[in-house]
Short mmCIF file of C-alpha atoms and ligand atoms in Angstrom, two decimals:
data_model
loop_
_atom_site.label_atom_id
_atom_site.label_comp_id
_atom_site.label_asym_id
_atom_site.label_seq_id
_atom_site.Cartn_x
_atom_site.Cartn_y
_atom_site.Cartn_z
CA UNK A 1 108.58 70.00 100.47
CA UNK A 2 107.15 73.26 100.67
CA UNK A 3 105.87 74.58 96.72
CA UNK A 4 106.35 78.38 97.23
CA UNK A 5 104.14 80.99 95.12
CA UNK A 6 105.73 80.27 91.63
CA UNK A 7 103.88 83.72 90.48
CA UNK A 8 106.68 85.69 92.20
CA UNK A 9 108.77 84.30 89.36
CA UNK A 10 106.90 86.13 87.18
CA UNK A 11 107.26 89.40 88.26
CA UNK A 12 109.35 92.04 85.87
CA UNK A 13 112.15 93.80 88.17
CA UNK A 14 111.03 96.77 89.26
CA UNK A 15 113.71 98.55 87.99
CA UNK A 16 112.33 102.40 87.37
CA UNK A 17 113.06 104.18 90.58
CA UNK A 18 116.28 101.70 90.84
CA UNK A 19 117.72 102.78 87.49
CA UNK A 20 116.65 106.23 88.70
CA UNK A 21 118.64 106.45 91.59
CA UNK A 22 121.72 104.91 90.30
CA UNK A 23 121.98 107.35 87.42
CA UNK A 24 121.81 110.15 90.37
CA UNK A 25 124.42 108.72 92.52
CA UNK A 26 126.78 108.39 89.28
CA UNK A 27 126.41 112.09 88.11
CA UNK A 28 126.67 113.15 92.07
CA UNK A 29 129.39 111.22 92.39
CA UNK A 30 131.36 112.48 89.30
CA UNK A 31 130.24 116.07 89.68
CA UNK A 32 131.44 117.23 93.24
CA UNK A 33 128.85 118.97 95.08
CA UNK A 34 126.31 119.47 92.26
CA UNK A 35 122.52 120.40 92.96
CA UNK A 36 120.00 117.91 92.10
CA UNK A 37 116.52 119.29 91.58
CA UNK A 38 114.36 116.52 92.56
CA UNK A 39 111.33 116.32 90.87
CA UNK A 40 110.82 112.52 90.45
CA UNK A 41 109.40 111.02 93.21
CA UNK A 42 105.98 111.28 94.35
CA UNK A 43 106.17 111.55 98.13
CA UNK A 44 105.07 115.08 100.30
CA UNK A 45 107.52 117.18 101.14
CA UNK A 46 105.45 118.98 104.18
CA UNK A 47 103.97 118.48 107.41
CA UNK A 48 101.34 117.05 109.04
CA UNK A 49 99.07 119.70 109.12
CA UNK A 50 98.26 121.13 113.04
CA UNK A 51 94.89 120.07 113.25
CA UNK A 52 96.01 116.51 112.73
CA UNK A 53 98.55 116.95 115.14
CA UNK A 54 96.80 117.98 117.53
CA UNK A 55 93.94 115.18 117.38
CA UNK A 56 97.27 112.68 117.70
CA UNK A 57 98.56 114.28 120.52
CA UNK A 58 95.44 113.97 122.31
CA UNK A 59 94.67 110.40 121.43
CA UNK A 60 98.09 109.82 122.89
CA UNK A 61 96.80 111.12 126.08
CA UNK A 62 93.54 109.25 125.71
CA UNK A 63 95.56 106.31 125.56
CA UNK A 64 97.46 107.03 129.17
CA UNK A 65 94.47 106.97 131.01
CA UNK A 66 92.05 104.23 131.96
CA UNK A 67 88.84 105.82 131.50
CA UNK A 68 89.59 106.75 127.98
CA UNK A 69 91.92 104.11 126.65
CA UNK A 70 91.12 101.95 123.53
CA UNK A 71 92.31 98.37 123.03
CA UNK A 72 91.40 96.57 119.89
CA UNK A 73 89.17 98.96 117.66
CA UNK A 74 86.67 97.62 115.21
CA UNK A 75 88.45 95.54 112.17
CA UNK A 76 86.46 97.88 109.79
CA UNK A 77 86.91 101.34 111.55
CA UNK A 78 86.10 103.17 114.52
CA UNK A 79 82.67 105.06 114.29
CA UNK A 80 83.74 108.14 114.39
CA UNK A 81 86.18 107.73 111.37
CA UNK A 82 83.94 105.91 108.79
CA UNK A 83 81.23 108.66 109.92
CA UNK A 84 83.98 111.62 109.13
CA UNK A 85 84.63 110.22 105.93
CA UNK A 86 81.02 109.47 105.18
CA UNK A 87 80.54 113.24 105.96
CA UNK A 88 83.30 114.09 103.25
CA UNK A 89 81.34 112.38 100.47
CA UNK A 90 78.12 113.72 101.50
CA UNK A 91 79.15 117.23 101.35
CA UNK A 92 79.92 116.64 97.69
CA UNK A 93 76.36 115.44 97.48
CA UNK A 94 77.52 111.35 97.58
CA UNK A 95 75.29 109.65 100.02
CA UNK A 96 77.22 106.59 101.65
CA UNK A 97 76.64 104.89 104.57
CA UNK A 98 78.43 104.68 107.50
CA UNK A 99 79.10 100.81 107.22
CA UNK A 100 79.63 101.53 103.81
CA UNK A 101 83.20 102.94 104.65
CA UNK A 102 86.64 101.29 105.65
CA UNK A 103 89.67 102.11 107.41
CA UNK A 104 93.23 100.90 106.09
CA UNK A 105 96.86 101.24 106.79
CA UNK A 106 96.54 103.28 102.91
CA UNK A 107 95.97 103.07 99.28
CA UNK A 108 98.83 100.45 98.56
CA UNK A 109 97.80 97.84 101.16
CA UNK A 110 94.24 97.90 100.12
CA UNK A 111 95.01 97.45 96.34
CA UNK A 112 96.73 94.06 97.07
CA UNK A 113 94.52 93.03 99.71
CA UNK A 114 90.91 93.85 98.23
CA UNK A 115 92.41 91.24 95.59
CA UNK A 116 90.99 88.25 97.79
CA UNK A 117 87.74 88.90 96.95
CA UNK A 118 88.20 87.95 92.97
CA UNK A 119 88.68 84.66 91.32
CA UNK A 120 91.69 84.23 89.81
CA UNK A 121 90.06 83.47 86.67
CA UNK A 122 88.70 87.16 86.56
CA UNK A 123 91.48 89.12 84.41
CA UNK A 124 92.20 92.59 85.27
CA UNK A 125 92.08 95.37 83.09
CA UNK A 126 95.00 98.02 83.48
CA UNK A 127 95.04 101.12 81.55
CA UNK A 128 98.53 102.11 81.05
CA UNK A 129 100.49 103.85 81.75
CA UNK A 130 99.51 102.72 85.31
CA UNK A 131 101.09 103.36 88.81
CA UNK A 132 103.20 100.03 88.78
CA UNK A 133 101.28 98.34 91.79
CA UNK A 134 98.41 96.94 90.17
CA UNK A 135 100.46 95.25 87.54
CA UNK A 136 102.41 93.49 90.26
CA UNK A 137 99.76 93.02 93.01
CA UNK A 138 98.05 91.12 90.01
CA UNK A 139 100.82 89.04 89.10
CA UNK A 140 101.55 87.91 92.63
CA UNK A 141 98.08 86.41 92.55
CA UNK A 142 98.59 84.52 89.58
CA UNK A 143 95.92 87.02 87.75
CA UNK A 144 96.38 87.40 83.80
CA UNK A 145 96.22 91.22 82.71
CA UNK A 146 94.86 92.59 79.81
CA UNK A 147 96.60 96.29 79.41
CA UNK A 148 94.43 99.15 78.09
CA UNK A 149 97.31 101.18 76.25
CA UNK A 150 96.03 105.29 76.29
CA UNK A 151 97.60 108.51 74.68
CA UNK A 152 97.77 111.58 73.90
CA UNK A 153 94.68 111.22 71.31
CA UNK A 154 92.67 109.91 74.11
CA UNK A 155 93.95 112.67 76.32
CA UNK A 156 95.47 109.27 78.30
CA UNK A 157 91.53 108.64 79.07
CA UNK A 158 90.29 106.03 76.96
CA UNK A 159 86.96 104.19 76.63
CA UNK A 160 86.16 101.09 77.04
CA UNK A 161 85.74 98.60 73.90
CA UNK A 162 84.64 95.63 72.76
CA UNK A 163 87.93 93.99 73.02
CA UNK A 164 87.89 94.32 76.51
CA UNK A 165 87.43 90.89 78.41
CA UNK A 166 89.19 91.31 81.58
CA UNK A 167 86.35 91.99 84.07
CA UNK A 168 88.41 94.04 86.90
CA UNK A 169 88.94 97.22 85.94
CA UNK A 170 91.68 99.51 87.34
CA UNK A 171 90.77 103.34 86.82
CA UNK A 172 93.07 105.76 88.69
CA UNK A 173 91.79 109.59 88.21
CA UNK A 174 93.30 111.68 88.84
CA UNK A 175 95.84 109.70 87.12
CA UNK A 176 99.60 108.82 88.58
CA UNK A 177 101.66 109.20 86.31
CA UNK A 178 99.42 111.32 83.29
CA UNK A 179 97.62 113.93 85.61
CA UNK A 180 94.54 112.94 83.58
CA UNK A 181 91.35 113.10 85.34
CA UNK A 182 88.22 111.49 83.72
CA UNK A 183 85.09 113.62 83.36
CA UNK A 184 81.25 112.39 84.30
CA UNK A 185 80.88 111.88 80.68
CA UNK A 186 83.74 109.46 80.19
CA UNK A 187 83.24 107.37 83.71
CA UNK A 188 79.98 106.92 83.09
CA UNK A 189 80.88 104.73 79.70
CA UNK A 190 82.88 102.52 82.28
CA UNK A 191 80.57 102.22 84.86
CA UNK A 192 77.43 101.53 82.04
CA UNK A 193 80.52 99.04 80.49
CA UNK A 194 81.07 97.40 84.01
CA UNK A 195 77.37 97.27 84.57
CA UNK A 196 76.60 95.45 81.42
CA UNK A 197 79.59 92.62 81.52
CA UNK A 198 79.19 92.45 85.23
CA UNK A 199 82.79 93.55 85.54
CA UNK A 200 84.05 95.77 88.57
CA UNK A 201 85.40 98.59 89.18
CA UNK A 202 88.68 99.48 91.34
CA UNK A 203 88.38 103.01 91.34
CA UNK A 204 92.07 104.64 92.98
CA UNK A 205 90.82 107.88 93.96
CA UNK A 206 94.67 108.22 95.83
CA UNK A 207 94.44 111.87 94.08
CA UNK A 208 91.17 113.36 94.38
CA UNK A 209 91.94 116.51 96.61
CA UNK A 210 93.78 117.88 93.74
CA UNK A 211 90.92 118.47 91.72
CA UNK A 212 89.64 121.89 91.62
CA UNK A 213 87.55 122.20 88.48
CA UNK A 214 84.01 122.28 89.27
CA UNK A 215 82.65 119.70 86.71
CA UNK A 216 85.07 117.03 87.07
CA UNK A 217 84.49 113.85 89.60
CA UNK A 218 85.99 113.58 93.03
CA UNK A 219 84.55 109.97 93.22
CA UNK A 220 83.13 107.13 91.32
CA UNK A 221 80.34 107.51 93.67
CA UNK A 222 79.03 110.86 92.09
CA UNK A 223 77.87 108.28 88.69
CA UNK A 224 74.81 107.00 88.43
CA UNK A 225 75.56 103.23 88.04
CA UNK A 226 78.23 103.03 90.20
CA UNK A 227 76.85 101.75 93.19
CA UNK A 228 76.58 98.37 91.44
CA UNK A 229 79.97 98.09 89.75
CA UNK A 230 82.45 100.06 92.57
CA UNK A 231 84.81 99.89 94.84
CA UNK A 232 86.94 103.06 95.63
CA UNK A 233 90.34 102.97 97.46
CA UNK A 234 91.52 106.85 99.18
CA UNK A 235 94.26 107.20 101.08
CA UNK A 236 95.09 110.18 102.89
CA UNK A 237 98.77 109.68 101.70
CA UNK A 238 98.69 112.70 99.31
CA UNK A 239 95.53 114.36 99.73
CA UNK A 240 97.27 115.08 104.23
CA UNK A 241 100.31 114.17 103.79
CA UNK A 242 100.17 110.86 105.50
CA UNK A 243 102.78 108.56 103.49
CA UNK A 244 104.62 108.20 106.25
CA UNK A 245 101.86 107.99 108.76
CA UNK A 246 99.52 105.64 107.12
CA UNK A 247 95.98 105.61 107.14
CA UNK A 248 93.44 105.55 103.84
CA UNK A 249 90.18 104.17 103.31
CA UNK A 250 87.57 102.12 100.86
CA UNK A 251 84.04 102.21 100.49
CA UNK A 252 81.93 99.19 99.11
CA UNK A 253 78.55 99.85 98.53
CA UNK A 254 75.96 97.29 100.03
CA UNK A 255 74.05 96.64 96.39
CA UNK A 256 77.27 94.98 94.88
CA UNK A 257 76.83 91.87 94.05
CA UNK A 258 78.31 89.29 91.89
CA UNK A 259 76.94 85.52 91.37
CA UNK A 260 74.80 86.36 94.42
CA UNK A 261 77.69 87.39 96.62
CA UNK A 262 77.91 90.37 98.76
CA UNK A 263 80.99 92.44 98.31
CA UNK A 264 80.34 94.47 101.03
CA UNK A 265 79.69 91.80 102.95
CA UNK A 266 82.74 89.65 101.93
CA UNK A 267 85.13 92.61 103.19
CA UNK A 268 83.12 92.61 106.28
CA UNK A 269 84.22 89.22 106.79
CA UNK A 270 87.73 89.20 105.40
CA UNK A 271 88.86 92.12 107.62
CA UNK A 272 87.51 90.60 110.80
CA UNK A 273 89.75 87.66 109.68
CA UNK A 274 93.07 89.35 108.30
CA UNK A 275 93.34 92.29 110.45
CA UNK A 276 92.37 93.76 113.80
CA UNK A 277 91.76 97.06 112.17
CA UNK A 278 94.01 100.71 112.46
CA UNK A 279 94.79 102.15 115.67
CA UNK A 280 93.09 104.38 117.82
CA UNK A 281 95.94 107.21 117.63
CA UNK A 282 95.54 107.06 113.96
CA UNK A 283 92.02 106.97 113.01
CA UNK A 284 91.53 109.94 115.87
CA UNK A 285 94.38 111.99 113.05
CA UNK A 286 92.94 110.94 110.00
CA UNK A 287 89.29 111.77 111.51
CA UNK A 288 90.96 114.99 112.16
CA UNK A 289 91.07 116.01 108.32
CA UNK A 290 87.94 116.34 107.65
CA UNK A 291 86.78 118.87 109.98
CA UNK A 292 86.49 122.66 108.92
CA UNK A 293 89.60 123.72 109.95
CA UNK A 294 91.33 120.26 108.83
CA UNK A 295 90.29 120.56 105.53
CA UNK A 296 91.25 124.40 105.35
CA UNK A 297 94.68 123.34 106.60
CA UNK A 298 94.75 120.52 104.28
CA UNK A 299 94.12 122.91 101.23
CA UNK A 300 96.74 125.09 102.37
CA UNK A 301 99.50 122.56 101.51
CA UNK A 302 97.64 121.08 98.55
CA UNK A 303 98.21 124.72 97.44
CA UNK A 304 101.60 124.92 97.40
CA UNK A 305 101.78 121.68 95.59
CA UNK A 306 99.74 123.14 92.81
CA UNK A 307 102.01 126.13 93.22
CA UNK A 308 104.69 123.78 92.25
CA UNK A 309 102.65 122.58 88.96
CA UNK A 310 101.87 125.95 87.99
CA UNK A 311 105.76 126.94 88.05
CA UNK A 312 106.21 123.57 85.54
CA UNK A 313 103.23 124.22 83.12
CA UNK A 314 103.88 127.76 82.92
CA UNK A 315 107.21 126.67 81.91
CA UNK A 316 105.55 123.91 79.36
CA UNK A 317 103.51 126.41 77.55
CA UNK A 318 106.23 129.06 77.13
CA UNK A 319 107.78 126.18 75.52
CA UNK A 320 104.45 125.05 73.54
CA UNK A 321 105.60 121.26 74.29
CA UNK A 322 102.25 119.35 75.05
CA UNK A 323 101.49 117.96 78.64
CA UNK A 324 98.57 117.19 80.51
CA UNK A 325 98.50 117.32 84.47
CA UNK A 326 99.50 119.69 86.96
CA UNK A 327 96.07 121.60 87.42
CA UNK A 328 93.79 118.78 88.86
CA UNK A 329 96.54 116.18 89.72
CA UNK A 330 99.86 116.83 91.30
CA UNK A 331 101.84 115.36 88.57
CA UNK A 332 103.13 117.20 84.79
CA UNK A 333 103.32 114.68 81.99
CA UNK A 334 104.81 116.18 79.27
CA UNK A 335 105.90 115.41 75.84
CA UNK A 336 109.87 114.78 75.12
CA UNK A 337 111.46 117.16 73.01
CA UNK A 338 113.36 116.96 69.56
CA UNK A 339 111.83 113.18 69.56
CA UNK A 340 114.03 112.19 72.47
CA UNK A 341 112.92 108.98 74.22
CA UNK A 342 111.94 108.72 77.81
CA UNK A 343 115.20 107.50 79.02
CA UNK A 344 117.45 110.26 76.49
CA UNK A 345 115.11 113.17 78.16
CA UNK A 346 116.09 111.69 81.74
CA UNK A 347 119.65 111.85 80.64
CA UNK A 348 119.70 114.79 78.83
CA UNK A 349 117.85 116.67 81.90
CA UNK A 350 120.19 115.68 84.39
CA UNK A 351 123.23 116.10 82.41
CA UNK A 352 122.27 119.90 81.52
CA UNK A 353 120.23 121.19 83.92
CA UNK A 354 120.40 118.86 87.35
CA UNK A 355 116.60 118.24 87.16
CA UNK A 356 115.94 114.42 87.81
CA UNK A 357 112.27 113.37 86.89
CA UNK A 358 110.64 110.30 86.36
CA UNK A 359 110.59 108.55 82.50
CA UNK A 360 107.04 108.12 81.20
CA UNK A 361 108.34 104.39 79.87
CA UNK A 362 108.96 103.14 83.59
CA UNK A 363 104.93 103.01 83.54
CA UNK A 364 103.99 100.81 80.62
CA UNK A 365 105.30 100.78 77.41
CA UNK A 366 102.64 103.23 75.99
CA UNK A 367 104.40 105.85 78.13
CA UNK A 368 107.59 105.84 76.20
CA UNK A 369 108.05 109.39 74.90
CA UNK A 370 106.81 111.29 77.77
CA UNK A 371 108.27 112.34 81.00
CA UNK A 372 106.63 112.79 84.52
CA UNK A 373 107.49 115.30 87.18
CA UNK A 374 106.40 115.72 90.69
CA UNK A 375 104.92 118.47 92.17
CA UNK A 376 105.22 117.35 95.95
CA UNK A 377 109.08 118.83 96.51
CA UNK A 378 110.53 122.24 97.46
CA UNK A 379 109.18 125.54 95.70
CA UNK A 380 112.06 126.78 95.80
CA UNK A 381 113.48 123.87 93.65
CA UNK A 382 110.65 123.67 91.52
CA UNK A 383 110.65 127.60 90.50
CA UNK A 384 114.51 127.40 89.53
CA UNK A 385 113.53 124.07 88.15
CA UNK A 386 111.42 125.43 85.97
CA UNK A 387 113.45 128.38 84.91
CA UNK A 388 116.30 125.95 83.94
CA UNK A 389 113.70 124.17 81.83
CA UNK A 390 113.04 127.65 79.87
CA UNK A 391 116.31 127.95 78.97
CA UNK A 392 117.55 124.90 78.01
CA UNK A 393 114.58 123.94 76.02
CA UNK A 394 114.55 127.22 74.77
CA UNK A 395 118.05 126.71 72.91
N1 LIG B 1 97.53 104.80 94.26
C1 LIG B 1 98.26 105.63 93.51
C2 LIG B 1 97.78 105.98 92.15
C3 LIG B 1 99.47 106.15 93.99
O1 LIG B 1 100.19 106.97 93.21
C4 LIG B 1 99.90 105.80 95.27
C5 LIG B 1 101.17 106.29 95.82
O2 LIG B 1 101.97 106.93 95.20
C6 LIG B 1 99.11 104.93 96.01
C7 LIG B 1 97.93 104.45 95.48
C8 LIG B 1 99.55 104.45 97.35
O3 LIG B 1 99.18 105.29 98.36
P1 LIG B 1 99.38 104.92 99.88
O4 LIG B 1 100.50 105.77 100.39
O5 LIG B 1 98.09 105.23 100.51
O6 LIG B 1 99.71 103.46 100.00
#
């Protein structure tokens, strides 16, 4: 008989977005024909940008004719995309090497996979509240968890402590859901922390386009340290709009090492095994974001995401309720009002104003109290949005 992965068992419903959608459909369905301004979920609302669309196009064409047609590509990524992305990080002043760098199918795939290379024995460290994922990709491999609660003393950024004996440590910054983005000052206590216990780093830099203040870190990469305690998982998901097209990437330095084991080299050897790598047509799109004119395109949308933010913290401090987010980050986590929880705010918005956003509790108990909203929908829904928010809150 056939003992199936008991762990699964252990998984908490994932019940957020669920219980999200069915208190939609019930208001739509008893108010005829009312408006919903959706501001919950965190998925693009525009394009591929033209650049990108063009470099698919013509690796379609590549792919019709026999002198330029690609069968398998390397498990790890094709030259040209590892050396794009390489590019990226050396602009910012990050050297990495080309071999370095690794394609994936995005962000979400990598999380669960990269998992392989970890005893089970090694507890993970998750600082909540944490994009749900790396609870449950955990979990599934029979991982214990240690969670890292964070708030709004912290600024949702806390430190490590001595408490802390889980040695695989999740940091997502910019954060989903908080908006929080650590500075060099504060990374650099986990990476010394990581260095010292011979912990690890998963570093989700999912969100690092959004940044746009000078001082603070795009990448792990730019702290001294972190070559020997980091991985860092990007996906182009957010930053190009590619949720639906799929395409990300990781970079393992060559000097981590743990018990004498390569990390680097471990990947290496567990892509060549579990994957024949991401095709052709898509590695030629993704490569196509990083040129100039890419990543001019690129920033064009980005802006009208942060367009979107500005509309909701604008709103926020005519209010004077507290949030963090929305300038680096393309999520608003605010504060309830009048001590409403997470779920009475939810309510509450939807009943009065037709706004549905995301409650802060849905992401670890820590974020009961707060409230997240998206940035990535319509402006046109956000700016009324955001107007309705005056003037409710503002009874
Ligand atoms: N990491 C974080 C923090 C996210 O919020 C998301 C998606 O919302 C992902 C990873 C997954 O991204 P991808 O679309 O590349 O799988």
């Amino acid at each position: 008989m056939l003992t199936p992965n008991h762990n699964y068992s252990q998984l908490k419903d994932s019940y957020l977005f669920y219980r999200i959608a069915q208190k939609t459909r019930a208001y739509v369905e008893s108010h005829d024909g009312a408006k919903l301004y959706r501001l919950g979920i965190g998925d693009v609302s525009l394009p591929l940008c033209d650049e990108v669309i063009k470099a698919l196009h013509e690796a379609v064409d590549d792919q019709a004719k026999k002198e330029t047609f690609h069968g398998y590509m390397p498990e790890c990524g094709a030259h040209f995309f590892k050396s794009a992305v390489a590019g990226y990080y050396q602009h910012r002043g990050v050297e990495i090497d080309v071999d370095e760098v690794f394609v994936s199918s995005g962000a979400s795939d990598e999380l669960g996979d990269i998992l392989d290379l970890f005893d089970k024995s090694s507890d993970a460290l998750v600082i909540e509240p944490a994009y749900p994922a790396y609870v449950d990709a955990n979990v599934m491999a029979g991982r214990k968890i240690q969670h890292l609660a964070s708030g709004r003393e912290d600024g949702f950024l806390p430190v490590p402590d001595e408490n802390i004996r889980a040695s695989l440590f999740y940091i997502c910054s910019p954060n989903n859901p908080t908006g929080a983005v650590f500075t060099r000052e504060k990374l650099k206590k986990w990476v010394d922390f990581a260095n010292e216990k011979g912990a690890v780093i998963l570093f989700d830099a999912a969100y690092e386009a959004f940044i746009e203040d000078d001082g603070l870190p795009h990448s792990i990469f730019e702290i001294e340290g972190a070559r020997t305690c980091a991985i860092e998982i990007c996906s182009l998901s957010k930053t190009a709009g590619f949720t639906g097209t799929r395409c990300g990437y990781t970079v393992i330095p060559k000097e981590l090492e743990r018990e004498g084991m390569n990390l680097n080299a471990m990947w290496v050897r567990n892509r060549t095994t579990k994957t024949n790598g991401v095709s052709y047509i898509l590695q030629k799109g993704a490569a196509a974001v990083f040129t100039e004119e890419g990543q001019r395109q690129i920033k064009a949308n980005i802006a009208v995401y942060k367009r979107n933010a500005k509309y909701l913290t604008d709103a926020l401090d005519k209010l004077g309720i507290w949030y963090c987010g929305g300038k680096n980050a393309p999520y608003v986590w605010m504060q309830c009002p009048k001590g409403m929880s997470s779920w009475e705010f939810f309510d509450f918005l939807l009943e009065k104003a037709q706004i549905v956003g995301t409650p802060g509790e849905g992401f670890g108990s820590c974020g009961e109290g707060y409230f997240r909203f998206s940035t990535f929908g319509s402006p046109e829904d956000t700016e009324t949005a955001a107007k309705k928010l005056v003037e409710l809150l503002s009874e």
